[in-house]
Coordinates of C-alpha atoms (C1' of nucleotides) in Angstrom, one line a residue:
Chain A
X1 CA 16.5 -1.5 -28.5
X2 CA 16.5 -4.1 -26.0
X3 CA 18.9 -6.8 -25.2
X4 CA 18.7 -10.2 -23.6
X5 CA 20.7 -9.0 -20.6
X6 CA 17.8 -7.2 -18.7
X7 CA 16.8 -3.6 -18.0
X8 CA 19.8 -3.2 -15.5
X9 CA 22.4 -3.7 -18.1
X10 CA 20.8 -1.0 -20.3
X11 CA 20.7 1.1 -17.7
X12 CA 24.2 1.1 -18.1
X13 CA 24.6 1.5 -21.5
X14 CA 27.3 3.8 -22.9
X15 CA 28.8 4.0 -19.5
X16 CA 32.1 2.0 -18.8
X17 CA 33.6 1.4 -15.3
X18 CA 35.4 -1.6 -13.9
X19 CA 32.9 -2.0 -11.4
X20 CA 30.2 -2.0 -13.6
X21 CA 32.0 -4.8 -15.8
X22 CA 32.7 -6.5 -12.7
X23 CA 28.9 -6.7 -11.7
X24 CA 27.6 -8.0 -15.1
X25 CA 30.4 -10.4 -15.1
X26 CA 29.1 -11.5 -11.7
X27 CA 25.5 -11.3 -12.3
X28 CA 24.0 -15.1 -12.7
X29 CA 20.8 -16.4 -14.5
X30 CA 19.2 -18.5 -12.1
X31 CA 15.9 -20.5 -12.7
X32 CA 13.6 -21.0 -9.8
X33 CA 10.3 -23.4 -9.8
X34 CA 6.9 -22.3 -9.4
X35 CA 6.7 -22.0 -5.8
X36 CA 10.1 -21.3 -5.0
X37 CA 11.5 -18.8 -2.8
X38 CA 14.0 -16.1 -4.4
X39 CA 14.0 -14.7 -0.9
X40 CA 13.3 -15.9 2.5
X41 CA 11.9 -13.3 5.0
X42 CA 13.5 -12.5 8.2
X43 CA 16.8 -13.6 6.7
X44 CA 19.8 -11.6 5.1
X45 CA 19.2 -10.9 1.3
X46 CA 22.6 -10.6 -0.5
X47 CA 21.4 -10.5 -3.9
X48 CA 19.2 -8.1 -6.0
X49 CA 17.1 -9.7 -8.6
X50 CA 16.1 -8.7 -11.9
X51 CA 13.5 -10.8 -13.6
X52 CA 13.7 -11.9 -17.1
X53 CA 11.1 -14.5 -17.4
X54 CA 8.0 -15.5 -15.5
X55 CA 6.2 -13.8 -12.6
X56 CA 7.3 -13.4 -8.5
X57 CA 4.9 -12.4 -5.5
X58 CA 6.4 -10.5 -2.9
X59 CA 4.6 -10.9 0.2
X60 CA 4.6 -9.4 3.8
X61 CA 3.3 -12.2 6.4
X62 CA 2.2 -11.6 9.5
X63 CA 2.8 -14.2 12.5
X64 CA -0.9 -14.8 12.6
X65 CA -1.1 -16.2 9.1
X66 CA -2.2 -13.2 7.5
X67 CA -0.7 -12.1 4.3
X68 CA -0.7 -9.2 2.2
X69 CA 1.3 -9.4 -1.0
X70 CA 3.0 -6.0 -1.8
X71 CA 3.6 -6.5 -5.5
X72 CA 3.7 -8.8 -8.5
X73 CA 7.1 -8.7 -10.2
X74 CA 7.6 -9.4 -13.9
X75 CA 10.0 -9.1 -16.8
X76 CA 12.3 -6.2 -16.4
X77 CA 11.3 -5.5 -12.6
X78 CA 13.6 -5.7 -9.6
X79 CA 13.5 -7.0 -6.2
X80 CA 15.8 -7.3 -3.1
X81 CA 16.1 -3.8 -1.9
X82 CA 16.4 -3.4 2.0
X83 CA 17.7 -1.1 4.6
X84 CA 17.4 -3.6 7.2
X85 CA 19.8 -6.4 7.6
X86 CA 16.9 -9.1 7.5
X87 CA 14.6 -8.7 4.4
X88 CA 11.1 -8.8 6.0
X89 CA 9.3 -10.0 3.0
X90 CA 9.1 -13.5 1.1
X91 CA 9.5 -13.5 -2.8
X92 CA 7.9 -16.5 -4.2
X93 CA 8.0 -17.6 -7.7
X94 CA 4.4 -17.9 -9.2
X95 CA 5.4 -19.6 -12.5
X96 CA 8.9 -20.9 -13.5
X97 CA 11.2 -17.8 -13.3
X98 CA 14.4 -16.8 -15.1
X99 CA 16.6 -13.9 -12.9
X100 CA 19.6 -12.5 -12.9
X101 CA 21.2 -12.6 -9.5
X102 CA 23.4 -9.3 -8.9
X103 CA 25.4 -9.8 -5.2
X104 CA 24.2 -6.6 -3.5
X105 CA 27.8 -5.8 -2.8
X106 CA 28.8 -5.5 -6.5
X107 CA 25.8 -3.3 -7.2
X108 CA 26.7 -1.4 -4.6
X109 CA 30.2 -0.9 -5.9
X110 CA 28.8 -0.3 -9.5
X111 CA 26.3 2.3 -8.2
X112 CA 29.3 4.1 -6.4
X113 CA 31.3 4.0 -9.7
X114 CA 28.9 6.0 -11.8
X115 CA 26.6 8.8 -10.9
X116 CA 24.7 8.6 -13.8
X117 CA 24.1 4.6 -13.6
X118 CA 23.0 5.4 -9.8
X119 CA 20.5 8.1 -10.8
X120 CA 18.9 5.9 -13.1
X121 CA 18.7 3.6 -10.5
X122 CA 17.0 6.2 -8.3
X123 CA 14.2 6.9 -11.0
X124 CA 13.5 3.1 -11.1
X125 CA 13.0 3.3 -7.3
X126 CA 10.9 6.2 -7.6
X127 CA 8.9 4.4 -10.0
X128 CA 8.7 1.7 -7.4
X129 CA 7.4 4.0 -4.6
X130 CA 4.9 5.4 -7.1
X131 CA 3.5 2.0 -7.8
X132 CA 3.1 1.4 -3.9
X133 CA 1.2 4.6 -3.7
X134 CA -1.5 3.7 -6.5
X135 CA -1.5 0.2 -4.4
X136 CA -2.4 2.2 -1.0
X137 CA -4.9 4.3 -2.9
X138 CA -6.5 1.2 -4.3
X139 CA -6.6 -0.7 -1.1
X140 CA -7.5 2.4 1.1
X141 CA -10.2 3.9 -0.7
X142 CA -11.9 1.4 -3.5
X143 CA -14.8 -1.2 -3.2
X144 CA -14.1 -4.8 -4.2
X145 CA -15.2 -4.5 -7.7
X146 CA -13.1 -1.3 -8.2
X147 CA -10.1 -2.9 -6.6
X148 CA -10.5 -5.9 -9.3
X149 CA -10.8 -3.3 -12.1
X150 CA -7.9 -1.6 -11.1
X151 CA -5.8 -4.9 -11.1
X152 CA -6.9 -5.9 -14.4
X153 CA -5.6 -2.4 -15.5
X154 CA -2.5 -2.7 -13.8
X155 CA -1.8 -6.3 -15.1
X156 CA -2.8 -5.1 -18.7
X157 CA -0.3 -2.3 -18.4
X158 CA 2.3 -4.4 -17.0
X159 CA 2.1 -7.1 -19.8
X160 CA 2.0 -4.3 -22.8
X161 CA 4.8 -2.3 -21.3
X162 CA 7.3 -5.2 -20.2
X163 CA 6.3 -8.1 -22.5
X164 CA 9.7 -9.8 -23.2
X165 CA 9.4 -9.1 -27.3
X166 CA 9.3 -5.3 -26.5
X167 CA 5.9 -5.3 -28.2
X168 CA 3.9 -2.0 -26.7
X169 CA 0.5 -2.9 -28.1
X170 CA -2.1 -2.9 -25.1
X171 CA -4.5 -5.9 -25.8
X172 CA -7.8 -7.0 -24.2
X173 CA -6.3 -10.5 -23.3
X174 CA -5.1 -10.3 -19.9
X175 CA -3.1 -13.2 -18.2
X176 CA -3.4 -14.1 -14.7
X177 CA -0.3 -16.1 -13.7
X178 CA -1.5 -15.9 -9.8
X179 CA -4.4 -17.8 -8.2
X180 CA -7.4 -16.3 -7.0
X181 CA -5.9 -16.4 -3.5
X182 CA -3.3 -14.5 -4.6
X183 CA -5.3 -11.6 -6.2
X184 CA -7.0 -11.8 -2.8
X185 CA -3.9 -11.3 -0.7
X186 CA -2.8 -8.4 -3.0
X187 CA -6.1 -6.5 -2.9
X188 CA -6.7 -7.2 0.8
X189 CA -9.9 -9.1 0.0
X190 CA -10.9 -12.6 0.5
X191 CA -10.5 -15.4 -2.4
X192 CA -14.7 -15.6 -2.4
X193 CA -15.0 -11.7 -2.8
X194 CA -12.5 -12.0 -5.7
X195 CA -14.5 -15.3 -7.2
X196 CA -17.8 -13.3 -6.7
X197 CA -16.7 -10.2 -8.6
X198 CA -15.4 -12.0 -11.2
X199 CA -18.7 -13.8 -11.6
X200 CA -20.5 -10.4 -11.7
X201 CA -18.1 -9.1 -14.5
X202 CA -18.6 -12.2 -16.3
X203 CA -22.4 -11.9 -15.9
X204 CA -22.5 -8.4 -16.9
X205 CA -20.7 -9.0 -20.1
X206 CA -17.7 -7.2 -19.3
X207 CA -15.2 -10.0 -18.7
X208 CA -15.2 -13.7 -20.2
X209 CA -12.5 -16.5 -19.2
X210 CA -11.1 -18.7 -21.3
X211 CA -9.4 -20.9 -18.8
X212 CA -9.0 -19.5 -15.2
X213 CA -5.5 -18.4 -15.8
X214 CA -6.7 -15.5 -18.4
X215 CA -9.4 -13.6 -19.2
X216 CA -10.5 -11.3 -22.0
X217 CA -11.7 -7.6 -21.3
X218 CA -14.8 -7.2 -23.4
X219 CA -15.7 -3.9 -22.3
X220 CA -12.6 -1.9 -21.7
X221 CA -14.6 1.5 -20.9
X222 CA -16.6 0.0 -18.3
X223 CA -13.1 -1.6 -16.6
X224 CA -11.5 1.6 -16.9
X225 CA -14.3 3.8 -15.2
X226 CA -14.5 1.4 -12.5
X227 CA -10.6 1.1 -12.0
X228 CA -10.3 4.5 -12.5
X229 CA -7.8 5.8 -15.3
X230 CA -5.5 7.6 -12.8
X231 CA -4.7 4.8 -10.9
X232 CA -1.8 1.9 -11.7
X233 CA -1.9 2.4 -15.6
X234 CA 0.5 4.8 -16.1
X235 CA 3.7 4.2 -14.6
X236 CA 4.5 0.3 -14.1
X237 CA 7.3 -0.4 -11.1
X238 CA 8.4 -3.3 -8.9
X239 CA 9.7 -3.7 -5.6
Chain B
X1 CA 25.6 15.2 15.3
X2 CA 22.6 17.2 14.1
X3 CA 22.8 20.7 12.7
X4 CA 20.0 23.2 11.9
X5 CA 20.7 22.8 7.9
X6 CA 18.4 19.4 7.9
X7 CA 19.2 15.7 7.2
X8 CA 20.0 16.2 3.4
X9 CA 23.1 18.5 4.5
X10 CA 24.1 15.9 6.8
X11 CA 24.1 13.3 3.9
X12 CA 26.9 15.1 2.3
X13 CA 28.8 15.7 5.6
X14 CA 32.4 15.0 4.5
X15 CA 31.9 15.3 0.9
X16 CA 33.2 17.9 -1.0
X17 CA 31.8 19.0 -4.6
X18 CA 31.1 22.2 -6.6
X19 CA 27.6 21.3 -7.0
X20 CA 26.8 20.2 -3.4
X21 CA 28.0 23.5 -2.4
X22 CA 25.7 25.1 -5.1
X23 CA 22.7 22.9 -4.0
X24 CA 23.0 24.0 -0.5
X25 CA 23.4 27.5 -1.4
X26 CA 20.3 27.6 -3.5
X27 CA 18.3 25.6 -1.0
X28 CA 15.9 28.3 0.8
X29 CA 13.9 28.1 4.2
X30 CA 10.3 28.4 3.5
X31 CA 7.6 29.1 5.9
X32 CA 4.1 27.4 5.5
X33 CA 0.8 28.0 7.4
X34 CA -1.3 25.4 8.1
X35 CA -3.2 24.6 5.2
X36 CA -0.9 26.0 2.7
X37 CA 0.1 23.4 0.1
X38 CA 3.5 22.8 -0.5
X39 CA 3.0 20.9 -3.7
X40 CA -0.6 21.3 -5.8
X41 CA -1.8 17.9 -7.3
X42 CA -1.3 17.6 -11.1
X43 CA 1.1 20.5 -11.7
X44 CA 5.0 20.1 -12.4
X45 CA 7.1 20.0 -8.9
X46 CA 10.3 21.9 -9.8
X47 CA 11.3 21.7 -5.8
X48 CA 12.1 18.6 -3.3
X49 CA 11.5 19.7 0.3
X50 CA 13.1 18.6 3.4
X51 CA 10.9 19.0 6.6
X52 CA 12.8 21.1 9.6
X53 CA 9.5 21.9 11.5
X54 CA 5.8 21.0 11.6
X55 CA 3.8 18.4 9.8
X56 CA 2.7 17.6 5.6
X57 CA 0.2 15.3 4.6
X58 CA 0.8 14.0 1.3
X59 CA -2.5 13.0 -0.4
X60 CA -3.9 11.3 -3.3
X61 CA -7.0 12.9 -4.2
X62 CA -9.6 11.0 -6.6
X63 CA -11.7 12.9 -9.0
X64 CA -14.9 11.9 -7.4
X65 CA -13.9 13.4 -3.8
X66 CA -12.1 10.2 -2.3
X67 CA -8.8 11.0 -0.4
X68 CA -6.0 8.9 0.4
X69 CA -3.4 10.1 2.6
X70 CA -0.1 8.5 1.9
X71 CA 2.1 9.8 4.6
X72 CA 2.5 12.5 7.2
X73 CA 6.2 13.9 7.0
X74 CA 7.7 15.4 9.7
X75 CA 11.0 16.6 10.7
X76 CA 13.9 15.5 8.6
X77 CA 11.8 13.9 6.0
X78 CA 11.6 14.6 2.1
X79 CA 8.6 14.7 -0.3
X80 CA 8.7 16.0 -3.8
X81 CA 10.1 12.9 -5.7
X82 CA 8.4 12.0 -9.0
X83 CA 9.2 10.4 -12.5
X84 CA 6.3 12.0 -14.1
X85 CA 6.3 15.5 -15.2
X86 CA 3.4 16.3 -13.4
X87 CA 3.1 15.4 -9.6
X88 CA -0.2 13.3 -8.9
X89 CA -0.2 14.1 -5.1
X90 CA -1.4 17.2 -2.9
X91 CA 1.2 18.1 -0.1
X92 CA -0.6 20.2 2.7
X93 CA 0.7 21.8 5.8
X94 CA -1.1 20.4 8.8
X95 CA 0.6 22.7 11.2
X96 CA 2.9 25.9 10.4
X97 CA 5.8 24.2 8.4
X98 CA 9.3 25.2 8.3
X99 CA 11.1 23.3 5.1
X100 CA 14.1 23.5 3.0
X101 CA 13.2 24.0 -0.8
X102 CA 16.0 22.5 -2.9
X103 CA 15.6 23.0 -6.9
X104 CA 15.3 19.7 -8.5
X105 CA 17.8 20.7 -11.2
X106 CA 20.4 21.6 -8.4
X107 CA 19.7 18.4 -6.5
X108 CA 20.0 16.1 -9.8
X109 CA 23.2 17.8 -10.1
X110 CA 24.5 17.3 -6.8
X111 CA 23.4 13.7 -6.8
X112 CA 25.7 13.3 -10.4
X113 CA 28.5 15.0 -8.9
X114 CA 28.8 12.5 -5.9
X115 CA 28.2 8.8 -5.9
X116 CA 28.5 8.7 -1.9
X117 CA 25.8 11.1 -1.8
X118 CA 23.9 9.6 -4.5
X119 CA 23.9 6.4 -2.5
X120 CA 22.8 7.7 0.6
X121 CA 19.9 9.0 -1.0
X122 CA 18.9 5.9 -2.2
X123 CA 18.9 4.4 0.8
X124 CA 16.6 7.1 2.3
X125 CA 14.5 6.4 -0.8
X126 CA 14.3 2.7 0.0
X127 CA 13.3 3.4 3.6
X128 CA 10.2 5.4 2.2
X129 CA 9.6 2.5 0.0
X130 CA 9.5 0.2 3.5
X131 CA 7.3 2.5 4.9
X132 CA 4.9 2.4 2.3
X133 CA 4.9 -1.3 2.2
X134 CA 4.1 -1.2 5.8
X135 CA 1.3 0.9 5.2
X136 CA -0.2 -1.4 2.4
X137 CA 0.1 -4.2 4.9
X138 CA -1.7 -2.2 7.8
X139 CA -4.6 -0.9 5.3
X140 CA -4.9 -4.5 3.5
X141 CA -4.8 -6.8 6.4
X142 CA -5.9 -5.2 9.5
X143 CA -9.1 -4.2 11.4
X144 CA -9.9 -0.6 12.3
X145 CA -8.8 -0.9 16.1
X146 CA -5.5 -2.6 14.7
X147 CA -4.8 0.2 12.3
X148 CA -5.3 2.7 15.1
X149 CA -2.9 0.8 17.2
X150 CA -0.3 0.7 14.4
X151 CA -1.0 4.3 13.4
X152 CA -0.1 5.4 17.2
X153 CA 3.1 3.2 17.2
X154 CA 3.9 4.8 13.9
X155 CA 3.6 8.3 15.3
X156 CA 5.7 7.5 18.7
X157 CA 8.2 6.0 16.7
X158 CA 8.5 9.0 14.1
X159 CA 8.3 11.5 17.3
X160 CA 11.2 9.8 19.0
X161 CA 13.4 9.3 16.0
X162 CA 13.1 12.5 14.3
X163 CA 12.4 15.1 17.4
X164 CA 14.4 18.2 16.2
X165 CA 16.5 18.3 19.5
X166 CA 17.5 14.7 18.7
X167 CA 16.0 13.1 21.9
X168 CA 15.8 9.6 21.0
X169 CA 13.6 8.8 24.4
X170 CA 9.9 6.8 23.3
X171 CA 7.6 8.6 25.4
X172 CA 3.9 7.5 26.2
X173 CA 2.7 10.7 25.3
X174 CA 1.6 10.9 21.4
X175 CA 1.0 14.1 19.6
X176 CA -1.7 14.0 16.9
X177 CA -1.1 17.0 14.6
X178 CA -3.8 16.0 11.9
X179 CA -7.4 15.7 12.3
X180 CA -9.6 12.7 12.8
X181 CA -10.5 13.0 9.5
X182 CA -6.8 13.0 8.2
X183 CA -6.2 10.1 10.5
X184 CA -9.3 8.1 8.8
X185 CA -8.0 9.4 5.2
X186 CA -4.5 7.9 6.3
X187 CA -6.2 4.4 7.4
X188 CA -8.6 3.9 5.1
X189 CA -11.7 4.3 7.2
X190 CA -14.3 6.9 8.2
X191 CA -13.9 9.7 10.8
X192 CA -16.9 7.9 12.7
X193 CA -14.7 4.5 12.9
X194 CA -11.7 6.5 14.2
X195 CA -13.7 8.4 16.8
X196 CA -15.3 5.2 18.0
X197 CA -12.3 3.5 18.1
X198 CA -10.5 5.8 20.1
X199 CA -13.5 5.9 22.4
X200 CA -13.2 2.3 22.9
X201 CA -9.4 2.7 23.8
X202 CA -10.2 5.2 26.4
X203 CA -12.9 3.2 27.9
X204 CA -10.7 0.2 27.9
X205 CA -8.1 2.3 29.8
X206 CA -5.7 1.9 27.1
X207 CA -5.5 5.4 26.1
X208 CA -6.2 9.0 27.3
X209 CA -6.7 12.3 26.0
X210 CA -5.8 15.7 27.4
X211 CA -7.0 17.6 24.4
X212 CA -8.0 15.8 21.1
X213 CA -4.5 16.9 19.9
X214 CA -2.5 14.7 21.8
X215 CA -3.0 11.3 23.9
X216 CA -1.4 9.3 26.2
X217 CA -0.7 5.4 25.8
X218 CA -1.6 4.2 29.3
X219 CA -1.1 0.3 28.3
X220 CA 1.6 0.2 25.7
X221 CA 1.7 -3.6 25.6
X222 CA -1.8 -3.7 24.6
X223 CA -1.1 -1.3 21.9
X224 CA 1.6 -3.3 20.5
X225 CA -0.2 -6.4 20.6
X226 CA -2.8 -4.8 18.7
X227 CA -0.8 -2.8 16.3
X228 CA 1.6 -5.6 15.2
X229 CA 5.2 -4.5 16.7
X230 CA 6.3 -6.1 13.3
X231 CA 4.9 -3.2 11.5
X232 CA 5.6 0.5 11.1
X233 CA 7.8 0.9 14.3
X234 CA 11.2 -0.3 13.0
X235 CA 12.1 2.1 10.1
X236 CA 11.0 5.4 9.8
X237 CA 10.4 7.2 6.6
X238 CA 8.9 9.5 4.3
X239 CA 7.7 10.3 0.6
Chain C
dC1 C1' -20.1 35.3 24.4
dG2 C1' -22.0 33.7 20.2
dA3 C1' -21.1 31.3 15.6
dT4 C1' -18.6 27.5 13.1
dA5 C1' -16.2 23.4 12.5
dT6 C1' -15.0 19.2 14.5
dT7 C1' -15.7 15.3 17.1
dT8 C1' -18.6 12.2 19.5
dT9 C1' -22.6 9.2 19.7
dG10 C1' -26.7 6.3 17.9
dA11 C1' -29.3 3.5 14.8
dA12 C1' -30.2 1.6 10.3
dA13 C1' -28.0 -0.3 6.1
dT14 C1' -24.4 -2.2 3.5
dA15 C1' -20.4 -4.3 2.0
dA16 C1' -17.4 -7.8 2.7
dT17 C1' -16.3 -11.9 5.6
dT18 C1' -17.0 -16.4 7.4
dC19 C1' -18.5 -20.8 7.4
dA20 C1' -20.1 -24.7 4.5
dA21 C1' -20.9 -27.2 0.5
dA22 C1' -20.7 -28.1 -4.2
dG23 C1' -18.5 -27.9 -8.7
dG24 C1' -14.7 -27.8 -12.1
dC25 C1' -10.1 -29.2 -13.6
dA26 C1' -5.5 -31.4 -13.5
dG27 C1' -3.0 -35.1 -12.6
dT28 C1' -2.2 -40.4 -11.6
dG29 C1' -3.3 -45.0 -11.6
dG30 C1' -6.0 -48.8 -12.7
Chain D
dC1 C1' -10.1 -44.3 -21.4
dC2 C1' -12.1 -43.5 -17.2
dA3 C1' -12.6 -43.2 -12.2
dC4 C1' -10.3 -41.1 -8.3
dT5 C1' -7.9 -37.9 -5.6
dG6 C1' -6.6 -33.6 -4.4
dC7 C1' -6.6 -28.9 -5.4
dC8 C1' -8.6 -24.6 -6.8
dT9 C1' -12.6 -22.1 -7.6
dT10 C1' -17.6 -21.0 -7.3
dT11 C1' -21.9 -20.6 -5.1
dG12 C1' -25.1 -20.0 -1.1
dA13 C1' -26.6 -18.4 3.5
dA14 C1' -25.5 -16.2 8.0
dT15 C1' -22.9 -13.3 10.5
dT16 C1' -20.0 -9.1 11.2
dA17 C1' -17.2 -5.1 10.7
dT18 C1' -17.6 -0.9 8.9
dT19 C1' -20.0 2.6 6.5
dT20 C1' -24.0 5.7 6.0
dC21 C1' -27.2 9.0 7.9
dA22 C1' -28.7 11.9 11.5
dA23 C1' -28.2 14.3 15.7
dA24 C1' -26.1 16.0 19.8
dA25 C1' -21.8 17.3 22.3
dT26 C1' -17.4 19.6 22.3
dA27 C1' -14.2 22.8 21.1
dT28 C1' -12.5 26.7 18.5
dC29 C1' -12.2 31.2 16.9
dG30 C1' -13.5 35.8 16.2

DNA sequence: CGATATTTTGAAATAATTCAAAGGCAGTGG
DNA sequence: CCACTGCCTTTGAATTATTTCAAAATATCG
């Protein structure tokens, strides 16, 4: 079902236009080291990226040093959409990342060449929007422990749905490719609060850590009741 | 430049397809009273709405009574996009509302009939996403007084850009078509905090109220420095 | 004008932050 | 292999912003 050329190329399966062929001919695989920027904020962004492997953080940085991570972007997810000439966000590789870079102009031509492809793209964009709305709900309404629980469910859902081998099993093992500070910046909390919540969940026997980069959910019912099954889990997106 | 058939029809200016004609033939004007629901959460949503007049609140409601308003939708903005069969949000008219209702199936056919129209739509969706990202930053990073200041700038920008008569002047008079509770639900705060912040701004001579439904920004520089010029103001959207 | 809903103000409680220090882990060089 | 360095994480104590609970004031509507 899946191929090694990513989700965007899958969206065009069965569609044949010269512009789509040109798009996939122009799309180049790129490697990024952890810490490298795929997109720099305030500069024109002429590429749309699809992640094949690794995790990217998309962040909005305030002038006063504040930082809000808007989304974590993993395999089969996109980034680089913008309507303003200068992209307002910073995209940083959290791990070594493999991505396909599509020139924006080629993507636009390909979208114009096939309404069917264009509609697929629109559905993907709508999913990303729904994911952002989940994020707004979580940050606006939930307590610290609830936000962390939501976050674990969000990671778990994404890992299950988008793992490269196409496996769909939702394991209770959750990988955390980001630091505590990244989690804090995503959830609108401080690093200390994140750490305290993890400690509490450990002490309650709900969570256990092998190393600090991955954990085991021991009581999934409890995490679900804290995190709210209605949020995050159902529709994974990107941005 | 503008017509009385709304922004969606403007997006199709110069494009002629049978499906677009059918879409605009099927699009019906509807009136909603304040308090009426355009879309009910958890039910299939078979229409996309464009607001011609009035204001709509799009909200996500938790099972435990929590409520997060995702966006306030005014003239020339859309709502009703969803990838799930059941729409997870509740759209409520805050004022008497005039909207054009387009059957989703007709819109989809129209999008498939014209790549140019489809691309325009995609750009509009991307703007909505950027607006949601602004919202995430504001709720995740800013203090109560900063959130309120951001909110005033957001309303001011939308009123200037989207007023029905096409006037582009940014006045210092800001209309608040929503209650304090709505503002609280939008900003992830309580009604008491909103009220206290307004009182503080009044006492500082930054803001003045004629009635509780509209205010005058007396010190726009102060509001901008509190609200952060980088957020909200530049690109209005909907959802 | 009276009744109801909304908004404002006050005082106490609380969740999360801030500031500060200690603990753990990975990599480097002796 | 061990000690040292730097970075990230955890824990503690005090502070603070916001919430909660409660009551008063103001506006809205029949």
